[in-house]
Amino acid sequence: MSVASDQMEEESVDHKQHVVNHNLTAHHLKQYFFPTEHVPRLSASDPLASQLIAEEKPVVLTDTNLCDTALKWDLDYLAQHMGAERYMVFLSNNHKFKYYDEAKIKQYKTNFVPPTRRVDLTFPEFVKKLREWKPGDERVYLQQGLNNTVGQAIVMDFLQFNWQWLNMQQNNNNWGPLTSNLLLVGMEGNVTPVHYDEQQNFFSQLVGYKRCILFAPEHYERLYPYPVYHPHDRQSQVDFDDPDMEKFPGLKLLQGMEAVVGPGDVLYIPMYWWHQIESLPHLGNTVSVNFWYKGGPTEKIEYPLKPRQKLAIMRNVEKMLLEALREPAEVGPLLRSLVLGRYTGEEADRQEGALVSAATPHTN
């Protein structure tokens, strides 16, 4: 057996031991319709970890000490030190918190009903809602950028993060600037449905446990994203809890990766990788912080193109057509007419499937 194979076997054992150590069972981890393999769990000093980041592949880093000063950020500490400012809180009638772009609601000419609603609460008000929650109440999820409006103690903890390690990753991988840090405080059982981001992300878990399910960019056609003009841009139209295999036949070929992250873990989520984030049920509330970086300068074009480059091209084609046509409803038909009648056989079927999944929203 090769050294690489030995190392991957050791990672598998480590992953299984991590799950066992936290007593995770089917009670915590829902079984979905697609197979998954584990995301490697490695020391930040392991050369393989650096290689995976350079190759834009997910990895859980166990000892970055990135946010050690924030491992004490439980609800009581945050309520005491976040100050009197009002923070962004989302409310949902169910366990899902699906992102939508408010700016695109007016652009989208069909009646769109946001799946969540936003309110601004002080942190003590948020904690009160969370702790007094009972079945039938709206679920709550705080999502707030970390900036100088938070309390002084939080700022001091933030300044003591391991910025040296972060800056090294940024430089080594030729990333652009850090764009934001988002503080995420949620109830157990909350789910952010599958989507992708156009930025690099170090996801740092502080309190509680989250399950992260990821899919490589090449699964684009199998996850049926909304069109770029839709308020749910970058989100999948597929409901993992109730998948419609007839409407979305590509789901039968879906394969993913997954990891459970706990306090002190940092998950690297590469840009354009699809991911669903779940606060594990029955294990208490969760607190996380992410670090979003822009991708690096335009890289040298080498063929064949990488899957994420193809995804970016498809987004840009949609955007250019929308800008030229100025009518979202015309984008899908134009894309279909570009292919229909010009290609034959398997090539036509393949391209038509790709274009329809990219340009046409499915409705129930």
Short mmCIF file of C-alpha atoms in Angstrom, two decimals:
data_model
loop_
_atom_site.label_atom_id
_atom_site.label_comp_id
_atom_site.label_asym_id
_atom_site.label_seq_id
_atom_site.Cartn_x
_atom_site.Cartn_y
_atom_site.Cartn_z
CA MET A 1 0.00 0.00 0.00
CA SER A 2 1.28 3.51 -0.85
CA VAL A 3 2.11 6.18 1.73
CA ALA A 4 -0.82 8.23 0.45
CA SER A 5 -3.16 5.27 0.89
CA ASP A 6 -1.86 4.71 4.42
CA GLN A 7 -2.46 8.35 5.23
CA MET A 8 -6.00 8.33 3.86
CA GLU A 9 -6.72 5.18 5.90
CA GLU A 10 -5.46 6.95 9.02
CA GLU A 11 -7.72 9.93 8.21
CA SER A 12 -10.68 7.56 7.90
CA VAL A 13 -9.95 6.10 11.33
CA ASP A 14 -9.58 9.61 12.75
CA HIS A 15 -12.89 10.68 11.21
CA LYS A 16 -14.71 7.66 12.63
CA GLN A 17 -13.12 8.21 16.05
CA HIS A 18 -14.22 11.86 15.95
CA VAL A 19 -17.80 10.75 15.37
CA VAL A 20 -17.62 8.10 18.10
CA ASN A 21 -16.10 10.56 20.58
CA HIS A 22 -19.11 12.83 20.22
CA ASN A 23 -21.58 9.92 20.43
CA LEU A 24 -23.17 10.84 17.12
CA THR A 25 -25.82 8.45 15.86
CA ALA A 26 -28.66 8.38 13.33
CA HIS A 27 -30.48 10.45 15.96
CA HIS A 28 -28.14 13.31 15.00
CA LEU A 29 -27.18 12.52 11.41
CA LYS A 30 -30.05 12.21 8.96
CA GLN A 31 -29.57 9.65 6.19
CA TYR A 32 -30.01 11.22 2.76
CA PHE A 33 -30.50 9.68 -0.69
CA PHE A 34 -26.90 10.13 -1.89
CA PRO A 35 -23.63 8.52 -0.80
CA THR A 36 -20.92 10.55 0.92
CA GLU A 37 -17.29 10.10 1.85
CA HIS A 38 -15.60 11.87 4.72
CA VAL A 39 -13.72 15.14 4.42
CA PRO A 40 -10.12 14.56 5.59
CA ARG A 41 -9.35 15.71 9.15
CA LEU A 42 -5.74 16.85 9.37
CA SER A 43 -3.33 18.87 11.42
CA ALA A 44 -2.75 22.34 10.01
CA SER A 45 0.96 21.46 9.85
CA ASP A 46 0.35 18.39 7.67
CA PRO A 47 1.66 18.99 4.12
CA LEU A 48 -1.40 17.21 2.75
CA ALA A 49 -3.61 19.88 4.34
CA SER A 50 -1.73 22.61 2.47
CA GLN A 51 -1.95 20.57 -0.73
CA LEU A 52 -5.72 20.17 -0.41
CA ILE A 53 -6.21 23.90 0.14
CA ALA A 54 -3.98 24.68 -2.84
CA GLU A 55 -6.05 22.27 -4.96
CA GLU A 56 -9.28 23.85 -3.67
CA LYS A 57 -10.53 20.69 -1.96
CA PRO A 58 -12.28 20.62 1.44
CA VAL A 59 -10.34 19.74 4.58
CA VAL A 60 -11.03 19.96 8.32
CA LEU A 61 -8.10 21.44 10.24
CA THR A 62 -7.97 20.38 13.86
CA ASP A 63 -5.29 22.58 15.42
CA THR A 64 -5.11 26.00 13.77
CA ASN A 65 -5.82 27.79 17.08
CA LEU A 66 -7.58 30.24 14.79
CA CYS A 67 -10.31 31.35 17.20
CA ASP A 68 -9.13 30.05 20.56
CA THR A 69 -10.07 33.34 22.24
CA ALA A 70 -13.66 32.85 21.04
CA LEU A 71 -14.17 29.28 22.28
CA LYS A 72 -15.79 30.87 25.33
CA TRP A 73 -18.43 32.61 23.21
CA ASP A 74 -21.44 30.77 24.60
CA LEU A 75 -24.83 32.48 24.88
CA ASP A 76 -24.16 33.88 28.33
CA TYR A 77 -20.80 35.38 27.37
CA LEU A 78 -22.17 36.88 24.17
CA ALA A 79 -25.25 38.28 25.91
CA GLN A 80 -22.99 39.95 28.45
CA HIS A 81 -20.46 41.38 25.99
CA MET A 82 -22.14 42.00 22.62
CA GLY A 83 -23.43 45.37 23.80
CA ALA A 84 -26.75 47.11 23.23
CA GLU A 85 -26.64 47.23 19.43
CA ARG A 86 -29.34 45.52 17.38
CA TYR A 87 -28.24 42.57 15.27
CA MET A 88 -29.58 40.78 12.20
CA VAL A 89 -31.76 37.79 13.11
CA PHE A 90 -33.71 35.57 10.71
CA LEU A 91 -36.96 33.84 11.68
CA SER A 92 -38.31 30.72 9.97
CA ASN A 93 -41.49 28.68 10.33
CA ASN A 94 -39.44 25.52 9.88
CA HIS A 95 -35.86 24.36 10.38
CA LYS A 96 -34.59 25.67 7.04
CA PHE A 97 -32.96 29.07 6.56
CA LYS A 98 -32.69 29.44 2.80
CA TYR A 99 -30.84 32.53 1.61
CA TYR A 100 -32.49 35.02 -0.72
CA ASP A 101 -31.27 38.24 -2.29
CA GLU A 102 -33.61 41.10 -1.35
CA ALA A 103 -32.32 43.23 -4.25
CA LYS A 104 -33.45 40.59 -6.77
CA ILE A 105 -37.02 40.31 -5.49
CA LYS A 106 -38.11 43.38 -7.49
CA GLN A 107 -36.20 42.13 -10.54
CA TYR A 108 -37.95 38.77 -10.42
CA LYS A 109 -41.33 39.36 -12.08
CA THR A 110 -43.16 36.49 -10.34
CA ASN A 111 -44.62 36.72 -6.87
CA PHE A 112 -41.82 35.63 -4.57
CA VAL A 113 -42.50 34.82 -0.94
CA PRO A 114 -39.34 34.95 1.20
CA PRO A 115 -38.93 31.71 3.17
CA THR A 116 -37.66 33.62 6.21
CA ARG A 117 -38.11 37.09 7.63
CA ARG A 118 -35.51 39.39 9.09
CA VAL A 119 -35.73 41.31 12.36
CA ASP A 120 -33.18 43.35 14.29
CA LEU A 121 -32.78 42.37 17.94
CA THR A 122 -30.38 43.09 20.76
CA PHE A 123 -28.43 40.01 21.74
CA PRO A 124 -30.32 39.57 25.05
CA GLU A 125 -33.61 39.76 23.10
CA PHE A 126 -32.32 37.11 20.71
CA VAL A 127 -31.23 34.84 23.58
CA LYS A 128 -34.63 35.24 25.23
CA LYS A 129 -36.38 34.13 22.02
CA LEU A 130 -34.01 31.20 21.64
CA ARG A 131 -34.31 29.97 25.22
CA GLU A 132 -38.07 30.39 25.41
CA TRP A 133 -38.67 28.67 22.07
CA LYS A 134 -41.28 25.91 22.00
CA PRO A 135 -42.62 23.73 19.16
CA GLY A 136 -44.80 25.83 16.87
CA ASP A 137 -42.78 29.01 17.42
CA GLU A 138 -40.65 30.52 14.70
CA ARG A 139 -37.08 29.29 14.81
CA VAL A 140 -34.29 31.85 15.11
CA TYR A 141 -30.82 32.28 13.58
CA LEU A 142 -28.50 35.25 14.22
CA GLN A 143 -26.20 36.14 11.32
CA GLN A 144 -24.16 39.23 12.03
CA GLY A 145 -20.99 40.65 10.55
CA LEU A 146 -18.24 41.17 13.09
CA ASN A 147 -17.28 44.84 13.11
CA ASN A 148 -16.66 47.66 15.56
CA THR A 149 -20.33 47.81 16.55
CA VAL A 150 -19.97 44.71 18.72
CA GLY A 151 -18.89 45.02 22.35
CA GLN A 152 -15.32 45.87 23.32
CA ALA A 153 -14.63 42.45 24.85
CA ILE A 154 -15.71 40.75 21.61
CA VAL A 155 -13.46 43.08 19.61
CA MET A 156 -10.49 42.23 21.87
CA ASP A 157 -11.13 38.50 21.45
CA PHE A 158 -11.39 39.03 17.69
CA LEU A 159 -8.07 40.88 17.52
CA GLN A 160 -6.36 37.92 19.17
CA PHE A 161 -7.42 35.42 16.52
CA ASN A 162 -4.55 33.65 14.75
CA TRP A 163 -4.28 36.23 11.99
CA GLN A 164 -0.72 35.15 11.24
CA TRP A 165 -1.97 31.74 10.10
CA LEU A 166 -4.81 33.29 8.09
CA ASN A 167 -2.48 35.75 6.37
CA MET A 168 -0.14 32.91 5.49
CA GLN A 169 -2.99 30.96 3.86
CA GLN A 170 -4.06 34.05 1.94
CA ASN A 171 -0.55 34.69 0.64
CA ASN A 172 0.33 31.06 -0.09
CA ASN A 173 -2.81 30.57 -2.15
CA ASN A 174 -2.77 33.97 -3.85
CA TRP A 175 -6.26 34.87 -2.59
CA GLY A 176 -7.75 38.32 -2.70
CA PRO A 177 -8.66 40.35 0.41
CA LEU A 178 -10.70 39.23 3.40
CA THR A 179 -14.21 40.54 2.71
CA SER A 180 -16.14 39.70 5.87
CA ASN A 181 -16.44 37.71 9.06
CA LEU A 182 -19.91 36.46 9.89
CA LEU A 183 -20.96 35.44 13.40
CA LEU A 184 -23.56 32.65 13.25
CA VAL A 185 -25.57 31.74 16.35
CA GLY A 186 -28.32 29.19 15.84
CA MET A 187 -30.64 26.69 17.39
CA GLU A 188 -29.92 23.00 17.27
CA GLY A 189 -31.56 21.52 14.19
CA ASN A 190 -31.26 24.67 12.05
CA VAL A 191 -30.28 23.97 8.43
CA THR A 192 -28.80 26.23 5.77
CA PRO A 193 -29.87 24.41 2.57
CA VAL A 194 -27.41 23.48 -0.15
CA HIS A 195 -25.85 26.41 -2.03
CA TYR A 196 -22.47 27.66 -3.23
CA ASP A 197 -20.51 30.86 -2.60
CA GLU A 198 -18.21 32.77 -4.91
CA GLN A 199 -15.57 33.23 -2.22
CA GLN A 200 -13.08 31.09 -0.31
CA ASN A 201 -14.24 30.27 3.21
CA PHE A 202 -12.58 29.17 6.43
CA PHE A 203 -15.49 28.05 8.63
CA SER A 204 -14.53 28.07 12.32
CA GLN A 205 -16.69 26.17 14.79
CA LEU A 206 -16.76 27.62 18.33
CA VAL A 207 -19.68 26.10 20.26
CA GLY A 208 -21.71 22.98 19.54
CA TYR A 209 -21.53 20.72 16.49
CA LYS A 210 -22.38 21.17 12.84
CA ARG A 211 -22.61 18.73 9.97
CA CYS A 212 -21.30 20.04 6.67
CA ILE A 213 -22.25 18.23 3.44
CA LEU A 214 -20.30 19.29 0.36
CA PHE A 215 -20.44 18.67 -3.38
CA ALA A 216 -17.76 19.49 -5.95
CA PRO A 217 -18.52 22.17 -8.58
CA GLU A 218 -18.93 19.52 -11.27
CA HIS A 219 -22.21 18.49 -9.60
CA TYR A 220 -23.74 21.75 -10.88
CA GLU A 221 -26.04 19.95 -13.34
CA ARG A 222 -27.17 17.52 -10.63
CA LEU A 223 -28.20 20.19 -8.11
CA TYR A 224 -30.38 22.35 -10.38
CA PRO A 225 -29.50 25.89 -9.28
CA TYR A 226 -31.93 28.75 -9.68
CA PRO A 227 -31.23 31.24 -12.49
CA VAL A 228 -28.88 34.10 -11.63
CA TYR A 229 -31.73 36.63 -11.68
CA HIS A 230 -33.81 34.67 -9.15
CA PRO A 231 -33.80 35.76 -5.48
CA HIS A 232 -32.51 32.25 -4.64
CA ASP A 233 -29.49 32.65 -6.96
CA ARG A 234 -26.69 30.21 -5.98
CA GLN A 235 -29.20 27.98 -4.16
CA SER A 236 -30.31 24.53 -5.28
CA GLN A 237 -33.95 23.97 -6.21
CA VAL A 238 -33.74 20.50 -4.65
CA ASP A 239 -35.27 19.80 -1.27
CA PHE A 240 -33.02 17.20 0.36
CA ASP A 241 -35.80 16.28 2.78
CA ASP A 242 -38.23 15.50 -0.04
CA PRO A 243 -36.33 15.00 -3.32
CA ASP A 244 -38.31 14.71 -6.54
CA MET A 245 -36.30 12.21 -8.58
CA GLU A 246 -38.64 12.51 -11.56
CA LYS A 247 -38.35 16.29 -11.79
CA PHE A 248 -34.63 16.24 -10.96
CA PRO A 249 -33.26 12.98 -12.45
CA GLY A 250 -29.63 14.06 -12.07
CA LEU A 251 -29.96 13.53 -8.31
CA LYS A 252 -29.50 9.80 -8.89
CA LEU A 253 -25.84 10.49 -9.73
CA LEU A 254 -25.18 12.84 -6.82
CA GLN A 255 -22.17 12.05 -4.60
CA GLY A 256 -20.93 14.18 -1.74
CA MET A 257 -18.49 14.60 1.10
CA GLU A 258 -19.28 15.38 4.70
CA ALA A 259 -17.73 16.35 8.00
CA VAL A 260 -18.84 17.02 11.55
CA VAL A 261 -17.07 19.99 13.07
CA GLY A 262 -16.86 20.79 16.76
CA PRO A 263 -15.22 23.45 18.94
CA GLY A 264 -11.78 24.36 17.60
CA ASP A 265 -12.26 22.77 14.17
CA VAL A 266 -11.84 24.85 11.00
CA LEU A 267 -13.38 23.62 7.74
CA TYR A 268 -12.04 24.94 4.46
CA ILE A 269 -14.94 25.36 2.00
CA PRO A 270 -13.53 26.14 -1.46
CA MET A 271 -15.30 28.69 -3.63
CA TYR A 272 -18.00 27.24 -5.89
CA TRP A 273 -18.26 24.07 -3.78
CA TRP A 274 -21.88 23.34 -2.91
CA HIS A 275 -22.53 22.92 0.81
CA GLN A 276 -25.36 22.36 3.26
CA ILE A 277 -24.75 23.24 6.93
CA GLU A 278 -26.75 21.61 9.73
CA SER A 279 -26.66 22.43 13.44
CA LEU A 280 -26.91 18.91 14.79
CA PRO A 281 -30.16 18.21 16.63
CA HIS A 282 -30.23 17.28 20.31
CA LEU A 283 -26.75 18.71 20.94
CA GLY A 284 -27.49 22.29 21.94
CA ASN A 285 -27.07 25.65 20.29
CA THR A 286 -24.22 26.42 17.91
CA VAL A 287 -21.84 29.34 17.43
CA SER A 288 -19.57 29.70 14.37
CA VAL A 289 -17.51 32.34 12.62
CA ASN A 290 -16.54 32.29 8.96
CA PHE A 291 -13.75 34.08 7.11
CA TRP A 292 -14.58 34.94 3.50
CA TYR A 293 -11.84 35.77 0.99
CA LYS A 294 -12.12 36.85 -2.61
CA GLY A 295 -10.56 34.51 -5.13
CA GLY A 296 -7.15 35.42 -6.47
CA PRO A 297 -6.44 37.49 -9.60
CA THR A 298 -7.64 35.97 -12.86
CA GLU A 299 -5.60 32.84 -13.30
CA LYS A 300 -3.86 31.77 -16.46
CA ILE A 301 -6.26 29.94 -18.73
CA GLU A 302 -5.25 26.30 -19.09
CA TYR A 303 -7.26 23.61 -20.81
CA PRO A 304 -9.25 21.65 -20.04
CA LEU A 305 -10.98 24.23 -17.86
CA LYS A 306 -11.60 23.42 -14.20
CA PRO A 307 -15.22 22.68 -13.20
CA ARG A 308 -15.44 25.89 -11.16
CA GLN A 309 -14.24 27.89 -14.18
CA LYS A 310 -17.01 26.38 -16.28
CA LEU A 311 -19.52 27.25 -13.56
CA ALA A 312 -18.27 30.85 -13.56
CA ILE A 313 -18.60 30.97 -17.36
CA MET A 314 -22.21 29.78 -17.18
CA ARG A 315 -23.01 32.46 -14.59
CA ASN A 316 -21.43 35.14 -16.75
CA VAL A 317 -23.32 34.02 -19.86
CA GLU A 318 -26.61 34.26 -17.96
CA LYS A 319 -25.68 37.68 -16.59
CA MET A 320 -24.75 39.04 -20.03
CA LEU A 321 -27.97 37.76 -21.58
CA LEU A 322 -30.02 39.27 -18.76
CA GLU A 323 -28.27 42.62 -19.22
CA ALA A 324 -28.85 42.53 -22.99
CA LEU A 325 -32.46 41.30 -22.91
CA ARG A 326 -33.54 43.24 -19.80
CA GLU A 327 -36.27 40.68 -19.31
CA PRO A 328 -35.58 37.64 -17.09
CA ALA A 329 -38.34 35.58 -18.71
CA GLU A 330 -36.53 35.72 -22.07
CA VAL A 331 -33.22 34.30 -20.84
CA GLY A 332 -34.28 30.63 -20.63
CA PRO A 333 -35.98 30.46 -24.04
CA LEU A 334 -33.01 32.12 -25.73
CA LEU A 335 -30.57 29.67 -24.16
CA ARG A 336 -32.73 26.74 -25.28
CA SER A 337 -33.05 28.07 -28.84
CA LEU A 338 -29.25 28.34 -28.96
CA VAL A 339 -29.02 24.55 -28.66
CA LEU A 340 -32.25 23.06 -30.03
CA GLY A 341 -32.00 22.26 -33.70
CA ARG A 342 -28.25 22.85 -33.84
CA TYR A 343 -26.96 19.75 -32.06
CA THR A 344 -28.09 16.15 -32.47
CA GLY A 345 -28.09 12.92 -30.54
CA GLU A 346 -26.43 12.52 -27.17
CA GLU A 347 -24.67 15.89 -27.42
CA ALA A 348 -28.01 17.67 -27.80
CA ASP A 349 -29.51 15.80 -24.85
CA ARG A 350 -26.52 16.60 -22.68
CA GLN A 351 -26.42 20.30 -23.54
CA GLU A 352 -30.17 20.76 -23.32
CA GLY A 353 -30.14 19.20 -19.86
CA ALA A 354 -27.36 21.53 -18.73
CA LEU A 355 -29.03 24.65 -20.11
CA VAL A 356 -32.45 23.86 -18.73
CA SER A 357 -31.01 23.22 -15.26
CA ALA A 358 -29.16 26.53 -15.40
CA ALA A 359 -31.86 28.72 -16.87
CA THR A 360 -35.27 27.35 -15.93
CA PRO A 361 -36.65 27.35 -12.38
CA HIS A 362 -38.78 24.33 -11.48
CA THR A 363 -42.02 25.08 -9.68
CA ASN A 364 -44.36 22.78 -7.84
#
